Tab-separated table of C-alpha atoms in Angstrom:
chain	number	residue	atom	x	y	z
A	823	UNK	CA	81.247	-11.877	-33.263
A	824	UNK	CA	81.628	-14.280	-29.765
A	825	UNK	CA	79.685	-11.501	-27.920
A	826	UNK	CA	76.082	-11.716	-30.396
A	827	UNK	CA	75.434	-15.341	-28.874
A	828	UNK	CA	75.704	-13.882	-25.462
A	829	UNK	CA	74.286	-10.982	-25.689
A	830	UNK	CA	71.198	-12.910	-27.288
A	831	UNK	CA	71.622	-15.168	-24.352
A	832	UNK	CA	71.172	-11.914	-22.085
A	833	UNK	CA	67.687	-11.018	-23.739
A	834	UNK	CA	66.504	-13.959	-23.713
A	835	UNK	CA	67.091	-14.285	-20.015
A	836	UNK	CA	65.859	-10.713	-19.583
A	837	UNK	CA	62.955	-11.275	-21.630
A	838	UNK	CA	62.420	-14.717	-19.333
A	839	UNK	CA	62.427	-12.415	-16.011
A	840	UNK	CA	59.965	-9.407	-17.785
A	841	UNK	CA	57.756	-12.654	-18.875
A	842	UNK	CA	57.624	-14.203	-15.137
A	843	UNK	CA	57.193	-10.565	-13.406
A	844	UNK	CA	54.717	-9.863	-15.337
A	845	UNK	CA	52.770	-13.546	-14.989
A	846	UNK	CA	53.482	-13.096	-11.330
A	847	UNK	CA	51.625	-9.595	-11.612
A	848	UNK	CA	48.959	-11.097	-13.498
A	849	UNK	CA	48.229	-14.109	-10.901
A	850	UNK	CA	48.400	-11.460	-8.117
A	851	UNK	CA	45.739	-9.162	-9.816
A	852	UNK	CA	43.454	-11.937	-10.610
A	853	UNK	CA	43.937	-13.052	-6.871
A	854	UNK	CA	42.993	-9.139	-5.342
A	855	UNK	CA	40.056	-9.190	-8.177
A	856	UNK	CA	39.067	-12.792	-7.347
A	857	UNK	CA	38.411	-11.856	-3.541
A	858	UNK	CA	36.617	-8.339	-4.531
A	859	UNK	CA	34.325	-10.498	-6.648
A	860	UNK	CA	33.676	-13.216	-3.544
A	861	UNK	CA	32.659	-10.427	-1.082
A	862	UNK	CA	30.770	-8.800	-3.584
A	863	UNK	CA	29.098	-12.075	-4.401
A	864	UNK	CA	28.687	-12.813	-0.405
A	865	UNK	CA	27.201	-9.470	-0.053
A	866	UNK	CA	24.745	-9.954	-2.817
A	867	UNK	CA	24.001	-13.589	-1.590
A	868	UNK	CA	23.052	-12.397	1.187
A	869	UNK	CA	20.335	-9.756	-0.324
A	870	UNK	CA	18.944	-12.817	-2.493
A	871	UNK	CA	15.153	-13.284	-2.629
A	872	UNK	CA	15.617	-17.148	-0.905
A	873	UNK	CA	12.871	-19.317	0.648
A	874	UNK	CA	14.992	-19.946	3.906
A	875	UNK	CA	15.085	-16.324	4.047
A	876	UNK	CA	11.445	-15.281	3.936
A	877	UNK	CA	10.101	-18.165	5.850
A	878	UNK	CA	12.376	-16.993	9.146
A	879	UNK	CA	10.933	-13.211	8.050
A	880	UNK	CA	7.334	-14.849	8.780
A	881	UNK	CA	8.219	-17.011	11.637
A	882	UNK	CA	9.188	-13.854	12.875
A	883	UNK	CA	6.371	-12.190	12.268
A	884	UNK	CA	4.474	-14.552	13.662
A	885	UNK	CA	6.444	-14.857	16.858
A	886	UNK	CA	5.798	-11.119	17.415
A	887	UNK	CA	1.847	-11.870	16.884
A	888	UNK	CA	1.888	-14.765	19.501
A	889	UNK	CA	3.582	-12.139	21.914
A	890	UNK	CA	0.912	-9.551	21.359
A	891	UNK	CA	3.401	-6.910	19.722
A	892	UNK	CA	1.424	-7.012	16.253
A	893	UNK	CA	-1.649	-8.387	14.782
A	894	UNK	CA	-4.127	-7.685	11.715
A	895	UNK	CA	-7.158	-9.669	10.093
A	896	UNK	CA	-4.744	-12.041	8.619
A	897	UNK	CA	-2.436	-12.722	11.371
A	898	UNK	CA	-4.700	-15.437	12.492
A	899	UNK	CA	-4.862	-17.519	8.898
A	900	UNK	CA	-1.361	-17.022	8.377
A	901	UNK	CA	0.311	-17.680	12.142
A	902	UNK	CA	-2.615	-20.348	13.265
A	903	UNK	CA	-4.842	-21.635	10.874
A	904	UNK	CA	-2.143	-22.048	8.152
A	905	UNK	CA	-4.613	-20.806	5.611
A	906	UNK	CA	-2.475	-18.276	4.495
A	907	UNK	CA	0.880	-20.503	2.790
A	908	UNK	CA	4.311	-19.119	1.730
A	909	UNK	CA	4.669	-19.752	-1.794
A	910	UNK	CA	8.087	-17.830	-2.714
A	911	UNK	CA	10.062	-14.601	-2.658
A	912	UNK	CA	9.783	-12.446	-5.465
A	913	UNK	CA	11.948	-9.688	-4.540
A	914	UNK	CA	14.115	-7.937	-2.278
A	915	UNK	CA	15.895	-5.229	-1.692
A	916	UNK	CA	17.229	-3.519	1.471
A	917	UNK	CA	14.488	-4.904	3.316
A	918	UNK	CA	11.788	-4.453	1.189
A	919	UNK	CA	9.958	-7.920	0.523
A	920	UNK	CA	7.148	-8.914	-1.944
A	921	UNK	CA	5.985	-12.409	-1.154
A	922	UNK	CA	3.551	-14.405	-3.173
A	923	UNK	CA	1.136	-16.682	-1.317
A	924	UNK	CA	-1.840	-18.732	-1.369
A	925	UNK	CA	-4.371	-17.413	0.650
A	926	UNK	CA	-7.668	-19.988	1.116
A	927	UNK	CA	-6.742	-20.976	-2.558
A	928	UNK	CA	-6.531	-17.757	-3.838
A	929	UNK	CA	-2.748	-16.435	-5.063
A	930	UNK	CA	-1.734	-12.939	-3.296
A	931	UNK	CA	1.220	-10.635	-2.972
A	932	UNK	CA	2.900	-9.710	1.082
A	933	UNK	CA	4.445	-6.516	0.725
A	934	UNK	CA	7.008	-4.831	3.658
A	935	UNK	CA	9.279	-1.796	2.989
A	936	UNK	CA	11.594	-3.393	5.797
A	937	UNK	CA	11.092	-7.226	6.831
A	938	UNK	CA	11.044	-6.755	10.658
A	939	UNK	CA	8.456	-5.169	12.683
A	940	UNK	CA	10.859	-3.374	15.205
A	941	UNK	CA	12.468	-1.709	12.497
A	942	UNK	CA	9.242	0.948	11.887
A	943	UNK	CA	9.233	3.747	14.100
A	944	UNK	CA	8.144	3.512	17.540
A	945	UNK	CA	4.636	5.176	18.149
A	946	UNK	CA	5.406	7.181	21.567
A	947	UNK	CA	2.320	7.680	22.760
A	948	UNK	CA	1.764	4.009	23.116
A	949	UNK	CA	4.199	3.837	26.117
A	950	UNK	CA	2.939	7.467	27.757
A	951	UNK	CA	-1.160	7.109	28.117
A	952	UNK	CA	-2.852	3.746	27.609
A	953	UNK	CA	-4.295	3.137	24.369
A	954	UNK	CA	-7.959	2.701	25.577
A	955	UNK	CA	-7.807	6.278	26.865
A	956	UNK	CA	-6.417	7.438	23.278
A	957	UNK	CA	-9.979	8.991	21.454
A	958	UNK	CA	-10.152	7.962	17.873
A	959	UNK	CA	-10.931	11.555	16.953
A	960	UNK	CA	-6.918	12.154	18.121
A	961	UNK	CA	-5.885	8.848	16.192
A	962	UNK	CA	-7.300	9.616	13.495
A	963	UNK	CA	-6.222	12.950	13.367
A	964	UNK	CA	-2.532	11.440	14.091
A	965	UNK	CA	-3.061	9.322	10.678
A	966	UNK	CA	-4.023	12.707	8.598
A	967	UNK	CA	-1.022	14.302	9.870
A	968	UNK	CA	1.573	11.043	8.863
A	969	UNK	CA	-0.301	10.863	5.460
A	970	UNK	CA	0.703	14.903	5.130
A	971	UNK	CA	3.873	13.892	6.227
A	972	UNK	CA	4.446	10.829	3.572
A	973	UNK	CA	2.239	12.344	0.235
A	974	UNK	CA	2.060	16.170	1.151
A	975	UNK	CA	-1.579	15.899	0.963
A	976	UNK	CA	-4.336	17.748	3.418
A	977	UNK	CA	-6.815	15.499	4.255
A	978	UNK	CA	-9.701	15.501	6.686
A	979	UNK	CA	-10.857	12.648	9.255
A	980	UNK	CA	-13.377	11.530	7.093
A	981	UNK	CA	-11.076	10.784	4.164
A	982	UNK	CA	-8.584	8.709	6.431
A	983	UNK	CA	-11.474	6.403	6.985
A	984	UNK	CA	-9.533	3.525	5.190
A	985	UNK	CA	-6.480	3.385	6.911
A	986	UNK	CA	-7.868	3.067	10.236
A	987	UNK	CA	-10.816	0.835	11.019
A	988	UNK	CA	-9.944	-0.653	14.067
A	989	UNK	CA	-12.299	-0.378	16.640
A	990	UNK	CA	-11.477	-0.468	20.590
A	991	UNK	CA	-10.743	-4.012	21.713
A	992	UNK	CA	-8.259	-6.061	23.828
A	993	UNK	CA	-6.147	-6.320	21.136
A	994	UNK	CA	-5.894	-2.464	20.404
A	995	UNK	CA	-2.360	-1.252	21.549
A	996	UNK	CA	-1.643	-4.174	18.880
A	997	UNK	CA	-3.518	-2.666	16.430
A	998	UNK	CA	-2.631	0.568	16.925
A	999	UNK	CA	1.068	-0.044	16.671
A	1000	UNK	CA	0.746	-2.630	13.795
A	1001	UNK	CA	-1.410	0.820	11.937
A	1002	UNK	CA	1.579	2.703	12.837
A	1003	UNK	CA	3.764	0.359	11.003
A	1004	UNK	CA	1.634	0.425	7.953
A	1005	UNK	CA	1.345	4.277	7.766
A	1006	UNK	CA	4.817	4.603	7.445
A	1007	UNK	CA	4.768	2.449	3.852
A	1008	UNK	CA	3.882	5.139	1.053
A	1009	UNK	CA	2.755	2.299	-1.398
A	1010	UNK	CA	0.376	1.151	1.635
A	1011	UNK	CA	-1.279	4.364	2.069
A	1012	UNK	CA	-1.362	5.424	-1.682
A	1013	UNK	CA	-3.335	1.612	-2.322
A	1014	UNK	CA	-5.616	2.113	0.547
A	1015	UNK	CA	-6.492	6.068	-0.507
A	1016	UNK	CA	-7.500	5.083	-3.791
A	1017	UNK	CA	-8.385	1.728	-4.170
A	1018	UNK	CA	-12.555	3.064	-3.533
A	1019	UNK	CA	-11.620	5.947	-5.963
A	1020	UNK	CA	-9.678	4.342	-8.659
A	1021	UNK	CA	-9.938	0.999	-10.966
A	1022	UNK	CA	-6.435	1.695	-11.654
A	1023	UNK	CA	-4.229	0.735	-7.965
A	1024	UNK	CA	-4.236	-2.755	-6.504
A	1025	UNK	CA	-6.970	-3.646	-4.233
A	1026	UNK	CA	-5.930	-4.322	-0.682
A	1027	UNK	CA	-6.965	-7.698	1.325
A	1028	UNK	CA	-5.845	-7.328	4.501
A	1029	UNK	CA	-3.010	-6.918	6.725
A	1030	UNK	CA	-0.408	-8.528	9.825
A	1031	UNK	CA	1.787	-6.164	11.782
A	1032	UNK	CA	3.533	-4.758	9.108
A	1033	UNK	CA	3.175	-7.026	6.119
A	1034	UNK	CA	0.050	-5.785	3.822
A	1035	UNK	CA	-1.406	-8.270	1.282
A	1036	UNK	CA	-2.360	-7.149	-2.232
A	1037	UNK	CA	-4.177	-8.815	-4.913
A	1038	UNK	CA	-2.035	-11.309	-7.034
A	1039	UNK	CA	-1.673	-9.949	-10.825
A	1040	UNK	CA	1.261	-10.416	-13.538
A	1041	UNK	CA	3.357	-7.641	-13.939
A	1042	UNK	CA	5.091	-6.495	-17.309
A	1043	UNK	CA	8.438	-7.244	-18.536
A	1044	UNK	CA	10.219	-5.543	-21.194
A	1045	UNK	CA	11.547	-8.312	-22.642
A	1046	UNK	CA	8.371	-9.479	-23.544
A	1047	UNK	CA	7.099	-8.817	-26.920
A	1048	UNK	CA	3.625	-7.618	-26.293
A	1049	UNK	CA	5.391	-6.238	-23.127
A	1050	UNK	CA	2.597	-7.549	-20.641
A	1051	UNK	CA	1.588	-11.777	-21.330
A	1052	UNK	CA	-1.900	-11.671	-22.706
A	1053	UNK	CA	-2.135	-15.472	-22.712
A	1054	UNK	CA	-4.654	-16.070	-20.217
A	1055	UNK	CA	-6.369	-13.027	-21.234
A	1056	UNK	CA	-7.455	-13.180	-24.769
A	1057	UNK	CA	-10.802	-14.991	-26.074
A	1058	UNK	CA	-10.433	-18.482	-26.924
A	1059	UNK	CA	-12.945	-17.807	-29.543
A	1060	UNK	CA	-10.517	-15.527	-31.184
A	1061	UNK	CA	-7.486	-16.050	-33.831
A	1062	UNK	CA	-4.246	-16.182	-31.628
A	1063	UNK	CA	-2.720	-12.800	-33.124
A	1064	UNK	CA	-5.956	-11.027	-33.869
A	1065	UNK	CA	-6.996	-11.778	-30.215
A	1066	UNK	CA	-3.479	-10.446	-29.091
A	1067	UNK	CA	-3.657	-7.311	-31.572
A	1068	UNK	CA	-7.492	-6.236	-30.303
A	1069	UNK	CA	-5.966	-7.109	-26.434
A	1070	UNK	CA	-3.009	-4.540	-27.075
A	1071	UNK	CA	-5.734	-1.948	-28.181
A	1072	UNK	CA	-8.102	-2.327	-24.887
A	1073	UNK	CA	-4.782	-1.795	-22.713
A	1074	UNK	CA	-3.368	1.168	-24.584
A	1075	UNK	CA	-6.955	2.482	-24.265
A	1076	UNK	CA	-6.646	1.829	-20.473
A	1077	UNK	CA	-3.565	3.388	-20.163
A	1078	UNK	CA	-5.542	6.661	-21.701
A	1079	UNK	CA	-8.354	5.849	-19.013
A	1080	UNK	CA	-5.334	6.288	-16.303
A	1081	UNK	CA	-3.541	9.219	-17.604
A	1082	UNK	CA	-6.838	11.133	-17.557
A	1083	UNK	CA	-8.205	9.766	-14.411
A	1084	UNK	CA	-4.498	10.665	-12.613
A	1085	UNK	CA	-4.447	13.977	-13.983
A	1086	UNK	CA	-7.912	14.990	-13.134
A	1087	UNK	CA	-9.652	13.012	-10.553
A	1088	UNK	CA	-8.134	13.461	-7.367
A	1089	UNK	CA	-7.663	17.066	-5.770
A	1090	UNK	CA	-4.187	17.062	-7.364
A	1091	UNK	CA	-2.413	15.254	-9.935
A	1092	UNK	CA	-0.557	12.432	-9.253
A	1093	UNK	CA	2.479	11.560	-11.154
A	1094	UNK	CA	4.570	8.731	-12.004
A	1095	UNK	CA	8.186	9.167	-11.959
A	1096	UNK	CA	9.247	5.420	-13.098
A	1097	UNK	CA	6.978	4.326	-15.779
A	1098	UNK	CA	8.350	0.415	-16.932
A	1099	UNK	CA	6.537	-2.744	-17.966
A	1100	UNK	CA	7.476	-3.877	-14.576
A	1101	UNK	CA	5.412	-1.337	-12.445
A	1102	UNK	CA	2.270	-2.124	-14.308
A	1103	UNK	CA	0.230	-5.128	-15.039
A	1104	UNK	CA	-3.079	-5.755	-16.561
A	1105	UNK	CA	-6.396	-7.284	-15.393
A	1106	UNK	CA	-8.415	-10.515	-16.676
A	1107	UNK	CA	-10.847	-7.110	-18.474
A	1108	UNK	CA	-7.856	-5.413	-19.393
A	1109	UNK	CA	-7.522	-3.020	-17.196
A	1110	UNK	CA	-4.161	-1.238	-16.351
A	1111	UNK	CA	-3.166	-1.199	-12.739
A	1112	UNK	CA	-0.671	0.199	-10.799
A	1113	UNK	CA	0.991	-1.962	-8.938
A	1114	UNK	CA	4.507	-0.186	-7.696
A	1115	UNK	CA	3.968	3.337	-6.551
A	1116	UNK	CA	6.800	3.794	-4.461
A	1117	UNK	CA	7.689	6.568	-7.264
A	1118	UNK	CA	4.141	8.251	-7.331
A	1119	UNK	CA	4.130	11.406	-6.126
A	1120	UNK	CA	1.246	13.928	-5.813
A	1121	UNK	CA	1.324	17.641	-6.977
A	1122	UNK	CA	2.475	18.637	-3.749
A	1123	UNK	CA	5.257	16.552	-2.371
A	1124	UNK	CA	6.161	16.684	-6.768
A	1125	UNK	CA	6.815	20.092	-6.459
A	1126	UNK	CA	9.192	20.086	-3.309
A	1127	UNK	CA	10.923	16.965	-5.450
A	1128	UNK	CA	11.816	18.965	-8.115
A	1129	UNK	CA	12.622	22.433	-7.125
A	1130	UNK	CA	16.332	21.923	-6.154
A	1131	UNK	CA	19.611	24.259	-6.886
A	1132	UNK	CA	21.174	23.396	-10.031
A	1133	UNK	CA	23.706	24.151	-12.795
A	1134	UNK	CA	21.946	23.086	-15.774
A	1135	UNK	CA	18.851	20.846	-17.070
A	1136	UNK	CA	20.125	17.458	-16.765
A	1137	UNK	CA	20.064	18.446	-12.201
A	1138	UNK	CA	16.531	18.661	-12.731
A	1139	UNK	CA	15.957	15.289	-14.062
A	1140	UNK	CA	13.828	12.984	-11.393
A	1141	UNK	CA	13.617	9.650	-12.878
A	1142	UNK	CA	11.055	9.836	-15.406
A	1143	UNK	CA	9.734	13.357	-14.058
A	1144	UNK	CA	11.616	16.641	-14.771
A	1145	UNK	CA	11.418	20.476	-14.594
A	1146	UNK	CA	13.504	23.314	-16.372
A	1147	UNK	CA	16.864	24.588	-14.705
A	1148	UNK	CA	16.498	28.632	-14.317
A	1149	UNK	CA	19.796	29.833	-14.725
A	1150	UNK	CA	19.542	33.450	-13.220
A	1151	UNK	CA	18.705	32.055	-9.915
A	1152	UNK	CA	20.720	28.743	-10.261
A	1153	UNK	CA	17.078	26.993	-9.101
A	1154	UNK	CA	14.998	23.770	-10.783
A	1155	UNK	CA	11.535	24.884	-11.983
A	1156	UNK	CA	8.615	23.352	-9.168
A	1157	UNK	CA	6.441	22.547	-12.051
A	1158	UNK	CA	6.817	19.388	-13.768
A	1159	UNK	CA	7.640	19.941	-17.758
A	1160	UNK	CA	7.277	16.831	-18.955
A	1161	UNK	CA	3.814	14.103	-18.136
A	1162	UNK	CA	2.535	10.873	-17.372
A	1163	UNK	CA	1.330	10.764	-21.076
A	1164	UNK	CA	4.506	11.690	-22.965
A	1165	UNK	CA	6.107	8.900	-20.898
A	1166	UNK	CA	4.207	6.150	-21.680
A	1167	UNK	CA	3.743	6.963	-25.214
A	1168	UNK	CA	7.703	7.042	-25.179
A	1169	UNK	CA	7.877	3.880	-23.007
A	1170	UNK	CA	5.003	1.495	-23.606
A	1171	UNK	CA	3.121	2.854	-26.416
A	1172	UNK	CA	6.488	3.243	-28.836
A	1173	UNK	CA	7.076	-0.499	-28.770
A	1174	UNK	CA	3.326	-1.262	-29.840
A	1175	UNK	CA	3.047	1.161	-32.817
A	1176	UNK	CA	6.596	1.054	-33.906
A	1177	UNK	CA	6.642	0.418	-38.084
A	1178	UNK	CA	8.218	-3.400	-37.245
A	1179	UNK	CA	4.807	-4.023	-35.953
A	1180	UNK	CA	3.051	-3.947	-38.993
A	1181	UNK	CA	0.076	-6.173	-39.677
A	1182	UNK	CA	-2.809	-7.340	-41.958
A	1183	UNK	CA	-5.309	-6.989	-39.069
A	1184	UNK	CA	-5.052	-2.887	-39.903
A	1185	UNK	CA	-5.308	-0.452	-42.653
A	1186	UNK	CA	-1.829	0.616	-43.489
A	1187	UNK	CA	-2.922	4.599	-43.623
A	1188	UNK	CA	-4.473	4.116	-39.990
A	1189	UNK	CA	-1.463	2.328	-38.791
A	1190	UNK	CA	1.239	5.199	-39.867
A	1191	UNK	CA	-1.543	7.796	-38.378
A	1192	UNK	CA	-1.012	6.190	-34.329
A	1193	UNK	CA	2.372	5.791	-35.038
A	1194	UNK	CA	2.718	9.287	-36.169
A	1195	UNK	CA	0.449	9.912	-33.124
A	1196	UNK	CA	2.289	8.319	-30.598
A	1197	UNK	CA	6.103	9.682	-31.924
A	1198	UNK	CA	4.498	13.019	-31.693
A	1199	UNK	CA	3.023	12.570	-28.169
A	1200	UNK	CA	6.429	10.824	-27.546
A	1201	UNK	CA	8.562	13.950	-27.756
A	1202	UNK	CA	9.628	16.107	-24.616
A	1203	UNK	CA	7.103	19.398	-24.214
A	1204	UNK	CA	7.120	22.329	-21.987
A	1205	UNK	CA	4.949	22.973	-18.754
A	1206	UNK	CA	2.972	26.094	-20.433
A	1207	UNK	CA	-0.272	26.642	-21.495
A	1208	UNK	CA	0.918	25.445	-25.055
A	1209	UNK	CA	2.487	22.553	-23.851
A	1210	UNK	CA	-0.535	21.594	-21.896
A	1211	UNK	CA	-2.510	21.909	-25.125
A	1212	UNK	CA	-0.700	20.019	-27.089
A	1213	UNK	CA	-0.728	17.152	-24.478
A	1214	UNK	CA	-4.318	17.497	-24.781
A	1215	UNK	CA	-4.699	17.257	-28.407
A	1216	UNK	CA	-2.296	14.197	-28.659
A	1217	UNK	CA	-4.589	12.295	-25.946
A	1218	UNK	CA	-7.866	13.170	-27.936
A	1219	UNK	CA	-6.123	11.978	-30.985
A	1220	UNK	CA	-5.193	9.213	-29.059
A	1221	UNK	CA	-8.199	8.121	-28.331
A	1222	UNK	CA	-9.813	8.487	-31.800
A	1223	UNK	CA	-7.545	6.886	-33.772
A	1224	UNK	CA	-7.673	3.446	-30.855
A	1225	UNK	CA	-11.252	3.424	-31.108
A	1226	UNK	CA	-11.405	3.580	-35.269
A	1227	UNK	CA	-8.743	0.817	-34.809
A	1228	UNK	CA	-11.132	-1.369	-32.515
A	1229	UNK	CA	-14.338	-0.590	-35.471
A	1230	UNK	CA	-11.736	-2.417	-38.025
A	1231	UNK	CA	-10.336	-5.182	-36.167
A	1232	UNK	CA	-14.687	-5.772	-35.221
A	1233	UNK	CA	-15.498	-5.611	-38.994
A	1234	UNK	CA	-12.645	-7.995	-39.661
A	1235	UNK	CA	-14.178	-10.788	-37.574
């Protein structure tokens, strides 16, 4: 009976020792996790979107305009004149920087895919021949070929017209190499393509080395309940939520306008691969726009996206743009089986006509037929000739059943 007491004794000094190993494990862990977390945390701090950060990126940029390197109709305002102000960052991301600014009182977006000007490929031929002996015929055909290289498109001189119109000055090794610069940004050349053509891209203003300035709109968030803020865009004259309600109808009826005006108005489609709130926002008339293309792709380049090897389906997923895998050859279909359309009714379109949206403003019968509309136009389809029907049929319903919606919310004035 003497030996229980010591033989407790003995656990409770073992169980002591397993307790302080294993506390002493615990503080070590938390110490290798601790410092993981700290360079993580540097290395993200250093990435962040911060004003000390952007200001040196344009006191940079402006340094290389003083020196003649770069220039561009805004270099002046921004570098001299100080009509063109820093405002704040508003994102970035392995170089890429979107700055808001005030520009002679008017708000507008800087965009770079990399922050520093040295960082773009080197035009060659700048250094071999000097640039007054360069004919425009052979720059401009140089800016066809680097737009077939960046959107597999063809184009002629004549439709390059917008990226390059420069003309032959003392300045124009600078502006050559600051168009170089430029032509290597796919968002630059898809806004400056289509911004004559299309009501649906942000308009370009103008340009320094390799910074481009876009017009200044609110994108969409998804944690917003309407998705896109329709504050300063609804008639004061109007009920708050009837305003809001007939707002939502006008943009979804945009949307339409851009599905159909992607898919048919260029000399191939265009597709979106990463439809969000976030890459879209909405003018003071309600139109959609575009404003983050960096995953638009036209028919051609689309098609050498998607047709990879694979084992199965899910390898032929692109974002928000897929194809079929065809087992016998182990090979991802080239042709795109999903759309633009069946995304954004999945997307944008869902969270407007879902049944917790329900309202007085509209006949419950024509509410349950767009949400039966849009669940329907939601669902994955096929790249046939059926599947292309149907795609048509659900925008045509679409269409009628917003436009009978806008007759009822009218008569209900």
């Amino acid at each position: 009976m003497r030996g229980i007491p010591g033989l407790k004794r003995l656990r409770l000094k073992i169980w002591r020792r397993c307790t302080l190993v294993l506390l002493l494990l615990w503080a070590a862990c938390w110490m290798v996790v601790s410092a993981l977390l700290f360079l993580l945390h540097r290395s993200v701090f250093s990435e962040r979107c911060t004003d000390e950060k952007s200001r040196r990126i344009l006191a940079r940029l402006c340094l290389d305009y003083s020196s003649g390197a770069l220039t561009g109709d805004l270099c002046e305002d921004l570098c001299v004149a100080q009509k063109l102000v820093y405002k704040h960052c508003l994102y970035y991301d392995r170089g890429k920087k979107v700055i808001q600014a005030d520009w002679r009182g008017q708000p507008i977006i800087l965009k770079s895919k990399k922050e520093i000007f040295s960082s773009y490929q080197h035009l060659s031929m700048l250094e071999e021949v000097e640039t007054q002996d360069i004919p425009e015929t052979e720059l401009l055909l140089m800016v066809a070929l680097e737009v077939k290289n960046v959107l597999g498109l063809e184009v002629s001189n004549n439709t390059v017209g917008p990226l390059w119109t420069r003309k032959k000055g003392p300045h124009w090794k600078a502006q050559v190499a600051s168009m170089w610069s430029l032509l290597q940004q796919e968002e630059y050349i898809y806004f400056s393509l289509l911004q004559d053509f299309s009501k649906h891209v942000l308009r370009i203003i103008g340009s320094c080395g390799h910074f481009y300035a876009v017009e200044y709109l609110t994108a969409g968030h998804a944690w917003h309940k309407t998705l896109f803020p329709l504050e300063n865009m609804v008639s004061p004259s109007l009920a708050g939520h009837r305003s809001k309600v007939r707002a939502i109808i006008d943009i979804a009826l945009s949307f339409l306008d851009m599905v159909q005006h992607f898919d048919n108005d260029f000399s191939h489609r265009l597709h979106l691969c990463d439809i969000k709130p976030e890459n879209f926002a909405i003018r003071h008339d309600l139109t959609v726009v575009a404003i983050d293309v960096d995953m638009a792709f036209f028919e051609p380049k689309m098609r050498d996206i998607l047709e990879q090897n694979c084992t199965g389906d899910e390898d032929c997923n692109f974002f928000d743009c897929f194809s079929k895998c065809n087992l016998k050859i182990g090979k991802c279909g080239a042709q795109r089986a999903n759309n633009n359309l069946q995304v954004i009714c999945d997307k944008i379109f869902r969270r407007w006509f879902s049944p917790n949206l329900r309202g007085p403003l509209v006949s419950l019968p024509l509410q349950l037929q767009l949400q039966k509309a849009v669940r329907e136009c939601a669902e994955p389809g096929h790249a046939d000739a059926a599947g292309h029907q149907r795609t048509l049929k659900s925008l045509s319903e679409l269409y009628h059943l917003l436009r009978v919606t806008q007759r009822e919310l009218q008569r209900a004035e």
